[in-house]
Coordinates of C-alpha atoms in Angstrom, one line a residue:
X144 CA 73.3 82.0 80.6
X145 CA 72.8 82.3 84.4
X146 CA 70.9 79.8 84.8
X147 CA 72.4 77.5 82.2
X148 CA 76.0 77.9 84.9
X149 CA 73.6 77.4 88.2
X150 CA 72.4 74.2 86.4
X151 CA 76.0 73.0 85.2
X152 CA 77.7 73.5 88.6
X153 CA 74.9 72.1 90.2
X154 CA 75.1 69.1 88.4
X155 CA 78.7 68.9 89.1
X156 CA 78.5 69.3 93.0
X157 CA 75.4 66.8 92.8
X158 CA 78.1 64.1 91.1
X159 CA 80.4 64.8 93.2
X160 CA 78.0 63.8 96.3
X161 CA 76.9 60.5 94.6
X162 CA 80.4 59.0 93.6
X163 CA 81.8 60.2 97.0
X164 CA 78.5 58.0 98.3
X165 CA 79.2 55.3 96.1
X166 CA 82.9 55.2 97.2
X167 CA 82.2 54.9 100.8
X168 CA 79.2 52.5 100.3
X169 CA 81.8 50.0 99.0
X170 CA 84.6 51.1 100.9
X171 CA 87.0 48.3 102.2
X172 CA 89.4 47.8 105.1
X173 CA 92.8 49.3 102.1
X174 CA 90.6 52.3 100.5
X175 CA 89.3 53.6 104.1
X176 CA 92.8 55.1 104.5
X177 CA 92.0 56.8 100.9
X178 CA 88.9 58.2 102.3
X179 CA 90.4 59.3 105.9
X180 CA 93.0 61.2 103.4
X181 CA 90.4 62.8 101.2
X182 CA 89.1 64.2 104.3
X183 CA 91.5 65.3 106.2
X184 CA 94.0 66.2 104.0
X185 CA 97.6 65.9 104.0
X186 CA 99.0 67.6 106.8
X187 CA 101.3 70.5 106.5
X188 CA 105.2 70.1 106.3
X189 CA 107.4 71.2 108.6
X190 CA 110.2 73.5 107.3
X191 CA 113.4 72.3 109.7
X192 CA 113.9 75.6 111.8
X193 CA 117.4 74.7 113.3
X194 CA 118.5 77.7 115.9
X195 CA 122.5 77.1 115.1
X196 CA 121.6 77.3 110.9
X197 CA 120.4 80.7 109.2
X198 CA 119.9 79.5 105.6
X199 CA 118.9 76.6 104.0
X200 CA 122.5 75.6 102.9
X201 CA 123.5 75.4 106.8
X202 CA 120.2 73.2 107.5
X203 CA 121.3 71.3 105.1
X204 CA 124.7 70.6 106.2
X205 CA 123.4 70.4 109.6
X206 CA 121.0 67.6 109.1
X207 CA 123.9 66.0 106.8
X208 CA 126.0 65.9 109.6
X209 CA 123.5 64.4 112.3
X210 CA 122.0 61.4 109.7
X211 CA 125.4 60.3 108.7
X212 CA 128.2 61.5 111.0
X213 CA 131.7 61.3 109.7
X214 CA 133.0 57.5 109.7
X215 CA 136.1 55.6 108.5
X216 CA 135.7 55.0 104.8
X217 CA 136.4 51.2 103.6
X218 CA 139.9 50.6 102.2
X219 CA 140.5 52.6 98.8
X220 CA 140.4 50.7 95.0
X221 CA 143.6 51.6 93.4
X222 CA 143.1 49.9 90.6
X223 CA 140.1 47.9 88.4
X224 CA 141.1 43.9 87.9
X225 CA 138.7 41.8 86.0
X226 CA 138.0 39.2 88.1
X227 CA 138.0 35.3 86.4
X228 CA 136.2 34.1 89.3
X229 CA 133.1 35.5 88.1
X230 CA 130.1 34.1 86.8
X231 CA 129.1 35.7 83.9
X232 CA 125.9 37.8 84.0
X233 CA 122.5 36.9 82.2
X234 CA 119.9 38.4 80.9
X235 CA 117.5 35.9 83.0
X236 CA 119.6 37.0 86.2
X237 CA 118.3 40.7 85.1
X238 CA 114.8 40.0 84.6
X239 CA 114.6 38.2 87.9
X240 CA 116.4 41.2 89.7
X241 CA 113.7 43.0 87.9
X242 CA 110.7 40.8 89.1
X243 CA 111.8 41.4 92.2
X244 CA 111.3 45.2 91.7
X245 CA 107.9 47.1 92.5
X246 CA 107.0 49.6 89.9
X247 CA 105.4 51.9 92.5
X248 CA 108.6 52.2 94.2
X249 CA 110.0 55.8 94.2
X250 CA 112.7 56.0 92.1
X251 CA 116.0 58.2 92.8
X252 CA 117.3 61.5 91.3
X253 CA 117.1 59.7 87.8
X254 CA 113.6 59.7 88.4
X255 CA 113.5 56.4 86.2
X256 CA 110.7 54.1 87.6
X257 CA 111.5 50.3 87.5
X258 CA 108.3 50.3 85.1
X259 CA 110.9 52.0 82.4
X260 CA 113.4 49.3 82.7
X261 CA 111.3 46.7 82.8
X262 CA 110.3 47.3 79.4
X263 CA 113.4 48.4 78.2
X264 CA 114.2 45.1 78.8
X265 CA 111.8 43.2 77.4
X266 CA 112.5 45.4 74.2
X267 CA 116.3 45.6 74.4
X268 CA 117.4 43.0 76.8
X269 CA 121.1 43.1 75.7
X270 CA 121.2 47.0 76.7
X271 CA 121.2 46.6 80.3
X272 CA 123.5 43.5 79.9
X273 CA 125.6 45.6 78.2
X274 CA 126.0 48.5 81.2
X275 CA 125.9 45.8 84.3
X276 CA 128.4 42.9 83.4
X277 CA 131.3 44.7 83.1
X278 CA 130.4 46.2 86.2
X279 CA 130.1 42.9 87.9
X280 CA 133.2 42.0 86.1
X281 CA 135.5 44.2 87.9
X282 CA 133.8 44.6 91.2
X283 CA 133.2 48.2 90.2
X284 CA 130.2 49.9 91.4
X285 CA 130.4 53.7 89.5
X286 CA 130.1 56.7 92.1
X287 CA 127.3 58.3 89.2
X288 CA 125.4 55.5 90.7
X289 CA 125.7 56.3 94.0
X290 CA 124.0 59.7 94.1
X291 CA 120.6 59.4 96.2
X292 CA 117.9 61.9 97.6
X293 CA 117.2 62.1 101.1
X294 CA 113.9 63.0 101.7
X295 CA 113.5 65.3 104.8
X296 CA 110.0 64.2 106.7
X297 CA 109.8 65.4 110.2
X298 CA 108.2 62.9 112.8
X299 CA 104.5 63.3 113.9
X300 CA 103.6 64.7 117.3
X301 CA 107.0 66.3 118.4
X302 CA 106.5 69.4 120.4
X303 CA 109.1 71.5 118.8
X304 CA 110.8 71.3 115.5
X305 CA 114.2 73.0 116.2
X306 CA 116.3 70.0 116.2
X307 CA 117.2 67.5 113.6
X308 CA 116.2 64.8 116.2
X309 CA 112.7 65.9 115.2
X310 CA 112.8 64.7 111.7
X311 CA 113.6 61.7 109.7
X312 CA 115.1 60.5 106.0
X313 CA 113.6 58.7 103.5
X314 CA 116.4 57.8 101.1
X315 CA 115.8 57.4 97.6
X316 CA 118.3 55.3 95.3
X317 CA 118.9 54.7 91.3
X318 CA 116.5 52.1 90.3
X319 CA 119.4 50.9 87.8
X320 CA 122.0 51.1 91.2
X321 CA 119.1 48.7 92.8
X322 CA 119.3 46.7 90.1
X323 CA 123.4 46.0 89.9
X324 CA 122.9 45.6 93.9
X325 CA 119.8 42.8 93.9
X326 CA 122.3 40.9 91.0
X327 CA 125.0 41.0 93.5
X328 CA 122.5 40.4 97.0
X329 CA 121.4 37.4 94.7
X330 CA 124.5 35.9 94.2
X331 CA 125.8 36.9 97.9
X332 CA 122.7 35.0 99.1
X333 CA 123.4 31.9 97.4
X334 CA 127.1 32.1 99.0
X335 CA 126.0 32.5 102.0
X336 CA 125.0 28.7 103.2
X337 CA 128.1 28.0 101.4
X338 CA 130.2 30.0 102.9
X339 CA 128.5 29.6 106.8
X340 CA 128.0 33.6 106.8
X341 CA 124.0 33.1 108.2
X342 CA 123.4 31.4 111.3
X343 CA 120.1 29.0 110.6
X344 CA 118.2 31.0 113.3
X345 CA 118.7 34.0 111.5
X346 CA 115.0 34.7 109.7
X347 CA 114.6 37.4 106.7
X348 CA 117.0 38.2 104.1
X349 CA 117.1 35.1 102.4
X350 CA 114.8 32.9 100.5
X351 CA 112.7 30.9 102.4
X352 CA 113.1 32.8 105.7
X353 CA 109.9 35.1 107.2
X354 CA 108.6 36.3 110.0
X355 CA 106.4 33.4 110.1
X356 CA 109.7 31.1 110.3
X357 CA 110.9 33.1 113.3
X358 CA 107.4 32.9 114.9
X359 CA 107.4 29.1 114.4
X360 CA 110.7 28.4 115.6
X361 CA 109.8 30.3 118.9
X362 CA 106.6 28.9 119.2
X363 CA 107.9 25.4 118.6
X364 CA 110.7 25.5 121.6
X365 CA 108.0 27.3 124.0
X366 CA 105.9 24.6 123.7
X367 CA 108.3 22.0 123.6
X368 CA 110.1 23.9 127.2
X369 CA 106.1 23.1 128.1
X370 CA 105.8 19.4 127.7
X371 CA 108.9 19.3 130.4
X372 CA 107.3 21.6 132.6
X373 CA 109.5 24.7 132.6
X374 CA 108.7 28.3 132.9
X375 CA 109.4 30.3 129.7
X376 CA 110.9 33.7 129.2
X377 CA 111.3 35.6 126.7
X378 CA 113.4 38.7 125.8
X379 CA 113.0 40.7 123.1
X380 CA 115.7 43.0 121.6
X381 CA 116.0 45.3 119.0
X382 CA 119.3 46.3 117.5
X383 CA 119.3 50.3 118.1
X384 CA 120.2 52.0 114.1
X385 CA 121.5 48.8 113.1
X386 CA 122.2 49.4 109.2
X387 CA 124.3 52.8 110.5
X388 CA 126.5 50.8 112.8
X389 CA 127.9 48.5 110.6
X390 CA 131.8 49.0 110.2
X391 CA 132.1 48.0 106.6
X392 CA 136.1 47.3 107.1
X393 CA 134.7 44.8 109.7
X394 CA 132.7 43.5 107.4
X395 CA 134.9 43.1 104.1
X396 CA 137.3 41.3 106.4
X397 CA 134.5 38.9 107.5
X398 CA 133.5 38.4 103.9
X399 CA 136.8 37.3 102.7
X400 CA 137.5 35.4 105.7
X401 CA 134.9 32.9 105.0
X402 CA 135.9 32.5 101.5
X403 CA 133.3 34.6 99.8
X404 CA 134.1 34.6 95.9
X405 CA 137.2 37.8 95.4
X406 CA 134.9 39.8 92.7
X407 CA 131.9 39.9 94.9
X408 CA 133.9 41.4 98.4
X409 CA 135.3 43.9 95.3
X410 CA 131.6 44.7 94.3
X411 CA 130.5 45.4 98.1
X412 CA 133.5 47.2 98.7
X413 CA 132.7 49.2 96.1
X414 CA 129.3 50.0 96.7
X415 CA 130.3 50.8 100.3
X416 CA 132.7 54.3 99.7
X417 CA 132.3 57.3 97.6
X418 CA 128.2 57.8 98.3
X419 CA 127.1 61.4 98.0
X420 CA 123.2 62.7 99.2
X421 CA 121.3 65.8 98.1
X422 CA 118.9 66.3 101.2
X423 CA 115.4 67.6 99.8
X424 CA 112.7 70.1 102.0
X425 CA 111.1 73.3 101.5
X426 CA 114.2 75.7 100.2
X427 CA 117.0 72.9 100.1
X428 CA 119.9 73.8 97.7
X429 CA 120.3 71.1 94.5
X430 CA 123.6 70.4 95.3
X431 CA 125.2 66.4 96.3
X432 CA 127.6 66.0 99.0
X433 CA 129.8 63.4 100.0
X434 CA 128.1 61.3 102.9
X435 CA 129.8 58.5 104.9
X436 CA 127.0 55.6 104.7
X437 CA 128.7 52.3 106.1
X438 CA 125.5 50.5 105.0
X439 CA 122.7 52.8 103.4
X440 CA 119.2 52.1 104.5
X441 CA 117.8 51.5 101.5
X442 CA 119.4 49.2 99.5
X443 CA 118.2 45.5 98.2
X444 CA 121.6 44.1 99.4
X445 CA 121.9 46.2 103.0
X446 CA 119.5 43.7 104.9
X447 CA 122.0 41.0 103.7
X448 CA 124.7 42.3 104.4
X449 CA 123.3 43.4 108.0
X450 CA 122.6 39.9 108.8
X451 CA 125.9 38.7 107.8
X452 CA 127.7 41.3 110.1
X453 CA 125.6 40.3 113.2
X454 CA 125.6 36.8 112.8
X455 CA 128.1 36.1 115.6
X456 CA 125.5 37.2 118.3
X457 CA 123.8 34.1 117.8
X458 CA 125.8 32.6 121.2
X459 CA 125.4 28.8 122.4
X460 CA 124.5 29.6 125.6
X461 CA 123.0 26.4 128.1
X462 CA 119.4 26.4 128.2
X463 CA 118.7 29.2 125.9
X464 CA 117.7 30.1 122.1
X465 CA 118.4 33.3 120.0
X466 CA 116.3 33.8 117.2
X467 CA 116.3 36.9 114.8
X468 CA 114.9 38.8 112.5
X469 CA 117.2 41.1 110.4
X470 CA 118.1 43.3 113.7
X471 CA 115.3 42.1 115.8
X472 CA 116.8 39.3 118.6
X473 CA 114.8 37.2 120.7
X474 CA 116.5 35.5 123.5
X475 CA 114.3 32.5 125.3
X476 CA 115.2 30.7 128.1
X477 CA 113.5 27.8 130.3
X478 CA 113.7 27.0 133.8
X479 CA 111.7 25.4 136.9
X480 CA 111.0 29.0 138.0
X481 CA 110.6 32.3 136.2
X482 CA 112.8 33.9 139.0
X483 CA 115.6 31.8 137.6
X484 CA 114.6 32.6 134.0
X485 CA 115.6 36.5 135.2
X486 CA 118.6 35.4 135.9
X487 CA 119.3 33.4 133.0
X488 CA 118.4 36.6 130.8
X489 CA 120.5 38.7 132.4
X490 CA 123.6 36.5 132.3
X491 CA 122.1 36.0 128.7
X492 CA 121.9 39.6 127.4
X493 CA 125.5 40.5 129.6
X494 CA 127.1 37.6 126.9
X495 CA 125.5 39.3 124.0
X496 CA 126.5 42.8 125.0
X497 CA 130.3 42.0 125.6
X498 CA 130.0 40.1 122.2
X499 CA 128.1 43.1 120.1
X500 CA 130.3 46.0 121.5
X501 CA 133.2 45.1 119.5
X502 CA 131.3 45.1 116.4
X503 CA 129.8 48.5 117.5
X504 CA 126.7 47.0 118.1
X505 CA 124.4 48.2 120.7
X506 CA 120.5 47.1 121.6
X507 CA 117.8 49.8 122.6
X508 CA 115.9 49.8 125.9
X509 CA 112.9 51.8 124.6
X510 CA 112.5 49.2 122.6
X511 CA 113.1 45.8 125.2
X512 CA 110.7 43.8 126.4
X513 CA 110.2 40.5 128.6
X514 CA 107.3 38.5 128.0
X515 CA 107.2 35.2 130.2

C-alpha cells in the first residue's frame, strides 16, 4: 500500500513538472502574466486600518464619506409622464446594447453575468423588452437598479495604510442597469452631432472616435506647423477626477439647452439621484447606503455624458489646437521660437482654467507635461 501511494503521488508531482514545462515552453507575451501569477501568488490584502474608525461599520462610513463626499443632488421627479417623444424600444436596440457587453465583466450585487442575459434573450427576447421600454418610456431609471458594490483595493507600494487616500474603488453595477444605460448612451450618442453637444476634436465616446484619431489629428497639425517652419509645443493635460466633478444640475441644464429629446434629459436625470453603495473588504457590513455620485465611474453612458459636460473647453484660441480624449486635453501651439510657444501655453492654459473653474473643473499637475 506504501508504495502503491509513493508511486501515485510521484506520478502526480512528476505531471505536475511536465505541464508546468509544457506551459512555459509555449508561453506567449498574454499567458506570461499567468505564469508570473502562478509564481508569485496573489499578494495579500490590506484590511483598511483607519486610526479615527474602531469597527468595520465606521471604516466603512469613513471611506464612504472620502470616495463620494456629500454633493447637491439633481432636481427631484415629482411625478412619472410618458413621454410621446420617444422612440419606441426594440428588441434589435437590446441585442446590440448586449453585443456591446463582455461576458467576463464582473457583474454587480445581482451577480448576473451579461452571459445570462444574453441568452435569455435569444430565448425570450420579449422579456427584457418587456422590463426596459416602459422604463425608457417615462424617463424612469428604478433606485433597485441603482444599488452597486464598491470594491475596496488598496494601492500598491504605499508606506502606510491608515488613510483612505491609500486605497481605491472598483465599482461594480447591475449588468441589466448597464444595459437600460448603453440603450440610452446609444441614443444620446446619435443626438449628439445633432444637437452640437461634442466638439469634433473631442476623440472617445462616440463611434468612430479612438485614440488613434486623436493621435492623427495631432500628428497631422505638427507636421503641417513643420512645412511652415514653426516650433511646436505641446501641452498635455489631464482633467484631475473628472467623472466626480461633474455637477449634474449643470449638466441637465446643458442637455436641454441644446434641444436634447425631453424623455432622454428625464432618463439621465434619473439615473443621476437616489444611487446607494455597499463598500466590500475584509469584515465590511452588508448593508447599502445612500451615496451622492454626480456621475458614477462606471457606467456605459458616464464617458458620454463626461464629454458633453467639458465640451466648452475646447477654446478658439489664435495659433493653437485643443484636442481630447474623454478627460485627457492636449493643447498645441506653433511659433518661430519655442520661447514664444511658452508663452502661448501659458496664456493658453490661463483661458482654459478661467473657463473650467465654473464648471468645477480642474487639471492635475502630477500629471502635466510639455513636450516640444
Amino acid at each position: 500500500m506504501k508504495s502503491s501511494r509513493r508511486t501515485y503521488f510521484k506520478a502526480i508531482a512528476s505531471a505536475k513538472k511536465a505541464h508546468w514545462s509544457d506551459f512555459l515552453s509555449s508561453a506567449t507575451p498574454h499567458s506570461l502574466w499567468t505564469a508570473k501569477r502562478f509564481v508569485f501568488g496573489l499578494p495579500p490584502q490590506r484590511f483598511p486600518d483607519l486610526p479615527e474608525a474602531s469597527d468595520p461599520a465606521e471604516v466603512a462610513e469613513t471611506l464612504l464619506h472620502y470616495f463620494f463626499p456629500p454633493k447637491p443632488p439633481p432636481p427631484a421627479l415629482l411625478h412619472l409622464t410618458h413621454y410621446e417623444d420617444n422612440t419606441p424600444l426594440t428588441s434589435e436596440g437590446i441585442s446590440r446594447a448586449l453585443s456591446k457587453s463582455s461576458n467576463t465583466s464582473a457583474p454587480g450585487p445581482d451577480h448576473i453575468p451579461y452571459s445570462v442575459w444574453k441568452s435569455l434573450q435569444g430565448i425570450k427576447p420579449s422579456l427584457l423588452f418587456s422590463l426596459l421600454d416602459p422604463l425608457i418610456a417615462h424617463g424612469f431609471h428604478p433606485p433597485s437598479l441603482k444599488k452597486a458594490l464598491g470594491i475596496v483595493l488598496d494601492t500598491p507600494g504605499k508606506p502606510l495604510y491608515a488613510s483612505p487616500s491609500s486605497f481605491r474603488v472598483i465599482v461594480l453595477l447591475r449588468t441589466l442597469s448597464k444595459i437600460l444605460e448603453r440603450v440610452v448612451a446609444s441614443r444620446l450618442s446619435a443626438q449628439a452631432t445633432i444637437c452640437s453637444l461634442i466638439h469634433p476634436l473631442q476623440c472617445g465616446s462616440l463611434p468612430g472616435g479612438s485614440t488613434a484619431d486623436a493621435a492623427l489629428v495631432l500628428q497631422h497639425n505638427i507636421e503641417s506647423f513643420h512645412r511652415l517652419r514653426y516650433k511646436v509645443s505641446t501641452l498635455f493635460l489631464d482633467v484631475k477626477a473628472g467623472f466626480d466633478n461633474v455637477e449634474s444640475p449643470s449638466l441637465l441644464s446643458l442637455l436641454s439647452r441644446k434641444g436634447v429629446s425631453p424623455y432622454l434629459v428625464r432618463c439621465v436625470g434619473s439615473f443621476l439621484r437616489d444611487c446607494t453603495c455597499h463598500l466590500t473588504f475584509q469584515g465590511s457590513p452588508r448593508l447599502f447606503a445612500p451615496v451622492s455620485v454626480w456621475v458614477p465611474q462606471g457606467s456605459p453612458i458616464s464617458p458620454l455624458l463626461f464629454v458633453i459636460y467639458v465640451s466648452s473647453l475646447h477654446l478658439e484660441i489664435p495659433r493653437s489646437l485643443i484636442i481630447s480624449y474623454v478627460d485627457d486635453f492636449a493643447v498645441t501651439v506653433a511659433s518661430p521660437s519655442y520661447r514664444t510657444n511658452v508663452r502661448l501655453l501659458q496664456k493658453s492654459f490661463s483661458a482654459l482654467k478661467r473657463k473650467a473653474s465654473p464648471i468645477n473643473i480642474s487639471f492635475s499637475v502630477p500629471k502635466t507635461e510639455l513636450i516640444h
